[in-house]
C-alpha atoms as a PDB file:
ATOM      1  CA  MET A   1       4.767  -5.231  31.205  1.00  0.00           C
ATOM      2  CA  PHE A   2       1.963  -3.123  30.050  1.00  0.00           C
ATOM      3  CA  PHE A   3       1.904  -1.426  26.513  1.00  0.00           C
ATOM      4  CA  LEU A   4      -0.621   1.240  25.687  1.00  0.00           C
ATOM      5  CA  ILE A   5      -1.669   0.335  22.151  1.00  0.00           C
ATOM      6  CA  PHE A   6      -3.858   3.370  21.537  1.00  0.00           C
ATOM      7  CA  GLY A   7      -3.997   6.803  22.710  1.00  0.00           C
ATOM      8  CA  ILE A   8      -3.303  10.511  21.672  1.00  0.00           C
ATOM      9  CA  ARG A   9       0.016  11.999  20.831  1.00  0.00           C
ATOM     10  CA  SER A  10       1.329  15.199  19.076  1.00  0.00           C
ATOM     11  CA  SER A  11       4.205  16.121  17.031  1.00  0.00           C
ATOM     12  CA  LYS A  12       5.744  19.330  15.723  1.00  0.00           C
ATOM     13  CA  VAL A  13       4.696  21.033  12.572  1.00  0.00           C
ATOM     14  CA  LYS A  14       7.538  22.514  10.590  1.00  0.00           C
ATOM     15  CA  SER A  15       7.872  26.203  11.249  1.00  0.00           C
ATOM     16  CA  LYS A  16       8.236  28.852   8.755  1.00  0.00           C
ATOM     17  CA  GLU A  17       8.246  32.746   8.304  1.00  0.00           C
ATOM     18  CA  LEU A  18       4.879  34.450   8.064  1.00  0.00           C
ATOM     19  CA  LYS A  19       4.678  36.197   4.690  1.00  0.00           C
ATOM     20  CA  GLY A  20       2.474  39.295   4.145  1.00  0.00           C
ATOM     21  CA  ASN A  21       1.893  42.646   5.684  1.00  0.00           C
ATOM     22  CA  THR A  22       2.170  41.826   9.531  1.00  0.00           C
ATOM     23  CA  VAL A  23       2.958  44.361  12.186  1.00  0.00           C
ATOM     24  CA  CYS A  24       3.902  43.281  15.786  1.00  0.00           C
ATOM     25  CA  SER A  25       1.827  45.046  18.428  1.00  0.00           C
ATOM     26  CA  LYS A  26       4.700  45.254  20.870  1.00  0.00           C
ATOM     27  CA  CYS A  27       7.841  46.482  18.677  1.00  0.00           C
ATOM     28  CA  ASN A  28       5.866  47.635  15.608  1.00  0.00           C
ATOM     29  CA  SER A  29       8.263  45.659  13.409  1.00  0.00           C
ATOM     30  CA  VAL A  30       6.848  44.575  10.047  1.00  0.00           C
ATOM     31  CA  GLU A  31       6.936  41.100   8.505  1.00  0.00           C
ATOM     32  CA  SER A  32       8.850  39.776  11.521  1.00  0.00           C
ATOM     33  CA  PHE A  33       6.756  36.786  12.640  1.00  0.00           C
ATOM     34  CA  ASN A  34       7.512  33.154  12.555  1.00  0.00           C
ATOM     35  CA  VAL A  35       4.792  30.707  13.017  1.00  0.00           C
ATOM     36  CA  GLN A  36       5.301  27.207  14.484  1.00  0.00           C
ATOM     37  CA  GLY A  37       2.900  24.623  15.790  1.00  0.00           C
ATOM     38  CA  SER A  38       1.994  21.097  16.673  1.00  0.00           C
ATOM     39  CA  ALA A  39      -0.630  18.610  15.623  1.00  0.00           C
ATOM     40  CA  SER A  40      -2.272  15.874  17.634  1.00  0.00           C
ATOM     41  CA  TYR A  41      -3.563  12.531  16.382  1.00  0.00           C
ATOM     42  CA  PHE A  42      -5.245   9.446  17.706  1.00  0.00           C
ATOM     43  CA  TYR A  43      -3.092   6.329  17.231  1.00  0.00           C
ATOM     44  CA  LEU A  44      -3.876   2.690  17.331  1.00  0.00           C
ATOM     45  CA  PHE A  45      -0.995   0.101  17.442  1.00  0.00           C
ATOM     46  CA  TRP A  46       1.356   3.109  17.226  1.00  0.00           C
ATOM     47  CA  ILE A  47      -0.086   3.922  13.758  1.00  0.00           C
ATOM     48  CA  PRO A  48      -1.569   7.448  13.379  1.00  0.00           C
ATOM     49  CA  LEU A  49      -5.270   6.759  12.772  1.00  0.00           C
ATOM     50  CA  ILE A  50      -7.291  10.014  13.107  1.00  0.00           C
ATOM     51  CA  PRO A  51      -5.717  13.531  12.693  1.00  0.00           C
ATOM     52  CA  LEU A  52      -7.085  15.730  15.615  1.00  0.00           C
ATOM     53  CA  ARG A  53      -6.433  19.385  16.700  1.00  0.00           C
ATOM     54  CA  LYS A  54      -3.690  21.484  15.325  1.00  0.00           C
ATOM     55  CA  SER A  55      -2.298  24.448  17.354  1.00  0.00           C
ATOM     56  CA  VAL A  56      -0.112  27.348  16.294  1.00  0.00           C
ATOM     57  CA  GLU A  57       1.960  29.974  17.807  1.00  0.00           C
ATOM     58  CA  PHE A  58       3.283  33.351  16.280  1.00  0.00           C
ATOM     59  CA  ILE A  59       6.741  34.641  17.466  1.00  0.00           C
ATOM     60  CA  CYS A  60       8.116  37.915  16.671  1.00  0.00           C
ATOM     61  CA  ARG A  61      11.750  37.588  15.660  1.00  0.00           C
ATOM     62  CA  LYS A  62      12.542  41.086  16.823  1.00  0.00           C
ATOM     63  CA  CYS A  63      11.110  41.272  20.270  1.00  0.00           C
ATOM     64  CA  GLY A  64      10.272  37.658  21.013  1.00  0.00           C
ATOM     65  CA  GLN A  65       6.535  38.369  21.692  1.00  0.00           C
ATOM     66  CA  HIS A  66       4.408  35.104  21.483  1.00  0.00           C
ATOM     67  CA  HIS A  67       0.888  35.057  20.270  1.00  0.00           C
ATOM     68  CA  TYR A  68      -1.429  32.125  19.966  1.00  0.00           C
ATOM     69  CA  LYS A  69      -4.080  32.009  17.316  1.00  0.00           C
ATOM     70  CA  GLU A  70      -6.763  33.197  19.843  1.00  0.00           C
ATOM     71  CA  THR A  71      -4.832  36.243  20.744  1.00  0.00           C
ATOM     72  CA  ALA A  72      -2.759  37.162  17.624  1.00  0.00           C
ATOM     73  CA  PRO A  73      -3.496  40.458  15.716  1.00  0.00           C
ATOM     74  CA  ARG A  74      -5.927  40.384  12.963  1.00  0.00           C
ATOM     75  CA  ASN A  75      -3.437  41.075  10.460  1.00  0.00           C
ATOM     76  CA  VAL A  76      -1.325  38.161  11.576  1.00  0.00           C
ATOM     77  CA  ILE A  77      -4.231  35.727  11.433  1.00  0.00           C
ATOM     78  CA  SER A  78      -5.346  36.799   7.961  1.00  0.00           C
ATOM     79  CA  ASN A  79      -1.941  36.365   6.538  1.00  0.00           C
ATOM     80  CA  TYR A  80      -1.455  33.041   8.209  1.00  0.00           C
ATOM     81  CA  GLU A  81      -4.919  31.633   7.087  1.00  0.00           C
ATOM     82  CA  SER A  82      -3.838  32.347   3.509  1.00  0.00           C
ATOM     83  CA  GLU A  83      -1.125  29.717   3.851  1.00  0.00           C
ATOM     84  CA  PRO A  84      -1.583  27.905   7.010  1.00  0.00           C
ATOM     85  CA  LEU A  85       1.013  25.241   8.406  1.00  0.00           C
ATOM     86  CA  LYS A  86       0.331  21.676   7.040  1.00  0.00           C
ATOM     87  CA  ARG A  87       0.598  18.798   9.375  1.00  0.00           C
ATOM     88  CA  PRO A  88       2.952  15.951   8.376  1.00  0.00           C
ATOM     89  CA  LYS A  89       1.591  13.467   5.840  1.00  0.00           C
ATOM     90  CA  TRP A  90       2.298  10.546   7.981  1.00  0.00           C
ATOM     91  CA  HIS A  91      -0.430  11.674  10.314  1.00  0.00           C
ATOM     92  CA  PHE A  92      -2.872  10.334   7.663  1.00  0.00           C
ATOM     93  CA  LEU A  93      -1.170   6.968   7.516  1.00  0.00           C
ATOM     94  CA  GLY A  94      -3.989   5.139   9.265  1.00  0.00           C
ATOM     95  CA  LEU A  95      -6.706   6.746   6.961  1.00  0.00           C
ATOM     96  CA  GLY A  96      -4.677   5.895   3.934  1.00  0.00           C
ATOM     97  CA  LEU A  97      -4.395   2.289   5.095  1.00  0.00           C
ATOM     98  CA  ILE A  98      -8.107   2.033   5.716  1.00  0.00           C
ATOM     99  CA  ALA A  99      -8.895   3.537   2.399  1.00  0.00           C
ATOM    100  CA  THR A 100      -6.414   1.251   0.719  1.00  0.00           C
ATOM    101  CA  TYR A 101      -8.034  -1.693   2.387  1.00  0.00           C
ATOM    102  CA  PHE A 102     -11.612  -0.779   1.263  1.00  0.00           C
ATOM    103  CA  ILE A 103     -10.492   0.186  -2.203  1.00  0.00           C
ATOM    104  CA  THR A 104      -8.752  -3.231  -2.516  1.00  0.00           C
ATOM    105  CA  LEU A 105     -11.697  -4.938  -1.149  1.00  0.00           C
ATOM    106  CA  ASN A 106     -14.233  -3.346  -3.492  1.00  0.00           C
ATOM    107  CA  ALA A 107     -11.772  -3.891  -6.378  1.00  0.00           C
ATOM    108  CA  TYR A 108     -11.542  -7.598  -5.454  1.00  0.00           C
ATOM    109  CA  GLY A 109     -15.313  -7.771  -5.323  1.00  0.00           C
ATOM    110  CA  PHE A 110     -15.714  -6.100  -8.527  1.00  0.00           C
ATOM    111  CA  PHE A 111     -13.079  -8.331 -10.393  1.00  0.00           C
ATOM    112  CA  LYS A 112     -14.733 -11.341  -8.768  1.00  0.00           C
ATOM    113  CA  ILE A 113     -18.247 -10.372 -10.072  1.00  0.00           C
ATOM    114  CA  ALA A 114     -16.808  -9.667 -13.485  1.00  0.00           C
ATOM    115  CA  LYS A 115     -14.957 -12.957 -13.524  1.00  0.00           C
ATOM    116  CA  ASP A 116     -18.249 -14.777 -12.395  1.00  0.00           C
ATOM    117  CA  ILE A 117     -20.223 -13.066 -15.063  1.00  0.00           C
ATOM    118  CA  LYS A 118     -17.643 -13.983 -17.709  1.00  0.00           C
ATOM    119  CA  SER A 119     -17.645 -17.659 -16.481  1.00  0.00           C
ATOM    120  CA  GLN A 120     -21.493 -17.588 -16.656  1.00  0.00           C
ATOM    121  CA  LYS A 121     -21.467 -16.373 -20.070  1.00  0.00           C
ATOM    122  CA  GLU A 122     -18.804 -18.858 -21.053  1.00  0.00           C
ATOM    123  CA  TYR A 123     -20.831 -21.692 -19.524  1.00  0.00           C
ATOM    124  CA  GLU A 124     -24.147 -20.522 -21.380  1.00  0.00           C
ATOM    125  CA  VAL A 125     -22.210 -20.359 -24.681  1.00  0.00           C
ATOM    126  CA  LYS A 126     -20.875 -23.826 -24.024  1.00  0.00           C
ATOM    127  CA  ILE A 127     -24.274 -25.097 -23.281  1.00  0.00           C
ATOM    128  CA  TYR A 128     -25.762 -23.514 -26.313  1.00  0.00           C
ATOM    129  CA  GLU A 129     -23.168 -24.863 -28.564  1.00  0.00           C
ATOM    130  CA  GLU A 130     -23.604 -28.428 -27.123  1.00  0.00           C
ATOM    131  CA  ASN A 131     -27.304 -28.187 -27.568  1.00  0.00           C
ATOM    132  CA  LYS A 132     -27.670 -25.991 -30.422  1.00  0.00           C
ATOM    133  CA  GLU A 133     -29.898 -28.247 -32.375  1.00  0.00           C
ATOM    134  CA  PHE A 134     -32.278 -28.367 -29.430  1.00  0.00           C
ATOM    135  CA  TYR A 135     -32.361 -24.539 -29.086  1.00  0.00           C
ATOM    136  CA  ASN A 136     -32.818 -24.255 -32.831  1.00  0.00           C
ATOM    137  CA  ASP A 137     -35.750 -26.645 -32.583  1.00  0.00           C
ATOM    138  CA  LEU A 138     -37.175 -24.848 -29.590  1.00  0.00           C
ATOM    139  CA  ALA A 139     -37.245 -21.524 -31.581  1.00  0.00           C
ATOM    140  CA  LEU A 140     -39.665 -23.229 -33.939  1.00  0.00           C
ATOM    141  CA  VAL A 141     -42.233 -23.891 -31.426  1.00  0.00           C
ATOM    142  CA  THR A 142     -45.687 -22.670 -32.577  1.00  0.00           C
ATOM    143  CA  ALA A 143     -49.172 -22.850 -31.075  1.00  0.00           C
ATOM    144  CA  ASP A 144     -50.486 -23.733 -34.499  1.00  0.00           C
ATOM    145  CA  PRO A 145     -48.347 -26.365 -36.321  1.00  0.00           C
ATOM    146  CA  SER A 146     -49.324 -27.365 -39.887  1.00  0.00           C
ATOM    147  CA  MET A 147     -49.191 -30.648 -41.701  1.00  0.00           C
ATOM    148  CA  LYS A 148     -46.529 -29.154 -43.972  1.00  0.00           C
ATOM    149  CA  ASN A 149     -43.974 -28.017 -41.222  1.00  0.00           C
ATOM    150  CA  ASP A 150     -44.677 -30.327 -38.451  1.00  0.00           C
ATOM    151  CA  THR A 151     -47.158 -33.401 -39.024  1.00  0.00           C
ATOM    152  CA  ILE A 152     -46.644 -35.073 -35.651  1.00  0.00           C
ATOM    153  CA  SER A 153     -47.495 -31.922 -33.639  1.00  0.00           C
ATOM    154  CA  LYS A 154     -50.303 -31.238 -35.768  1.00  0.00           C
ATOM    155  CA  GLN A 155     -51.700 -34.799 -34.979  1.00  0.00           C
ATOM    156  CA  ILE A 156     -50.852 -34.282 -31.317  1.00  0.00           C
ATOM    157  CA  LYS A 157     -52.913 -31.139 -31.160  1.00  0.00           C
ATOM    158  CA  ALA A 158     -55.843 -32.833 -33.038  1.00  0.00           C
ATOM    159  CA  SER A 159     -55.935 -35.791 -30.702  1.00  0.00           C
ATOM    160  CA  ILE A 160     -55.525 -34.291 -27.272  1.00  0.00           C
ATOM    161  CA  ASP A 161     -58.400 -32.403 -25.650  1.00  0.00           C
ATOM    162  CA  PHE A 162     -57.249 -29.920 -22.965  1.00  0.00           C
ATOM    163  CA  THR A 163     -60.682 -28.723 -22.133  1.00  0.00           C
ATOM    164  CA  PRO A 164     -60.998 -30.905 -18.894  1.00  0.00           C
ATOM    165  CA  TYR A 165     -57.944 -29.077 -17.687  1.00  0.00           C
ATOM    166  CA  SER A 166     -59.284 -25.558 -18.175  1.00  0.00           C
ATOM    167  CA  ILE A 167     -56.560 -24.972 -20.885  1.00  0.00           C
ATOM    168  CA  ASN A 168     -57.307 -23.446 -24.273  1.00  0.00           C
ATOM    169  CA  GLN A 169     -55.631 -25.246 -27.173  1.00  0.00           C
ATOM    170  CA  ASN A 170     -54.421 -21.859 -28.304  1.00  0.00           C
ATOM    171  CA  ASP A 171     -52.317 -21.563 -25.074  1.00  0.00           C
ATOM    172  CA  VAL A 172     -50.247 -24.703 -25.838  1.00  0.00           C
ATOM    173  CA  SER A 173     -47.215 -24.574 -28.264  1.00  0.00           C
ATOM    174  CA  TYR A 174     -46.064 -27.780 -30.098  1.00  0.00           C
ATOM    175  CA  PHE A 175     -43.001 -28.953 -31.762  1.00  0.00           C
ATOM    176  CA  SER A 176     -41.855 -32.488 -32.736  1.00  0.00           C
ATOM    177  CA  LYS A 177     -38.730 -33.795 -34.339  1.00  0.00           C
ATOM    178  CA  GLN A 178     -38.009 -37.343 -35.521  1.00  0.00           C
ATOM    179  CA  ASN A 179     -34.342 -38.451 -36.024  1.00  0.00           C
ATOM    180  CA  SER A 180     -33.940 -42.151 -36.920  1.00  0.00           C
ATOM    181  CA  ASN A 181     -35.676 -44.104 -34.120  1.00  0.00           C
ATOM    182  CA  LYS A 182     -35.697 -41.085 -31.791  1.00  0.00           C
ATOM    183  CA  LEU A 183     -38.727 -38.755 -31.327  1.00  0.00           C
ATOM    184  CA  LEU A 184     -38.548 -35.354 -29.576  1.00  0.00           C
ATOM    185  CA  VAL A 185     -41.884 -33.696 -28.658  1.00  0.00           C
ATOM    186  CA  LEU A 186     -41.986 -30.291 -27.086  1.00  0.00           C
ATOM    187  CA  LEU A 187     -45.209 -28.899 -25.458  1.00  0.00           C
ATOM    188  CA  ASN A 188     -45.251 -25.581 -23.809  1.00  0.00           C
ATOM    189  CA  ILE A 189     -48.361 -24.911 -21.715  1.00  0.00           C
ATOM    190  CA  GLU A 190     -48.748 -21.294 -21.043  1.00  0.00           C
ATOM    191  CA  LYS A 191     -51.750 -21.489 -18.659  1.00  0.00           C
ATOM    192  CA  GLY A 192     -53.596 -24.051 -16.532  1.00  0.00           C
ATOM    193  CA  GLN A 193     -53.808 -25.190 -12.840  1.00  0.00           C
ATOM    194  CA  LYS A 194     -53.486 -29.006 -13.282  1.00  0.00           C
ATOM    195  CA  ILE A 195     -50.267 -29.382 -15.045  1.00  0.00           C
ATOM    196  CA  ASP A 196     -49.349 -32.636 -13.358  1.00  0.00           C
ATOM    197  CA  ASP A 197     -52.627 -34.142 -14.604  1.00  0.00           C
ATOM    198  CA  VAL A 198     -51.872 -32.907 -18.178  1.00  0.00           C
ATOM    199  CA  ASN A 199     -48.405 -34.430 -18.012  1.00  0.00           C
ATOM    200  CA  ARG A 200     -49.763 -37.673 -16.969  1.00  0.00           C
ATOM    201  CA  ILE A 201     -52.565 -37.804 -19.738  1.00  0.00           C
ATOM    202  CA  LEU A 202     -49.949 -36.796 -22.299  1.00  0.00           C
ATOM    203  CA  LEU A 203     -47.774 -39.704 -21.195  1.00  0.00           C
ATOM    204  CA  ILE A 204     -50.555 -42.178 -21.597  1.00  0.00           C
ATOM    205  CA  LYS A 205     -51.557 -40.777 -25.154  1.00  0.00           C
END
């Protein structure tokens, strides 16, 4: 059996009396028009997806004369357009579902990004707390250590010549820290092409 899962359908729009100063061109009765209509929609899997054309008809209650929007008297049209018939809300069901889907998708993406940012910040705080002493030492790095605040770095700076590597001594920051039998030495080389060679010569020194 074949089922048509998409297509175009129409449904009636609730009729009502047309308010305002209207005159029937046939019987000259005043405020005697009812307006009724239908609205079509494109459906997919029996769900209204896209609202389409809406047609209306004006009927005189006195003489029964019918007018479509294209042929109705101007006073009838102007009164109708001030308060037109509204199509059923369920005609927008498909659009509502699509909008809900994208809003949910965007909300999920937003909260996921926010969660990832929060996790990253928590991770950075954790790493900082675990290595607080190291980061505090790193903040003290200077290009010009003195014998008073960092004797080891001062001696390293005096003993290593960076000239063969096209590096100015002023472009190298030093910091050292001794704890029991452990020695931490930090060198930050800002410029230079042969960093690997520099690392090797420093290892030898």
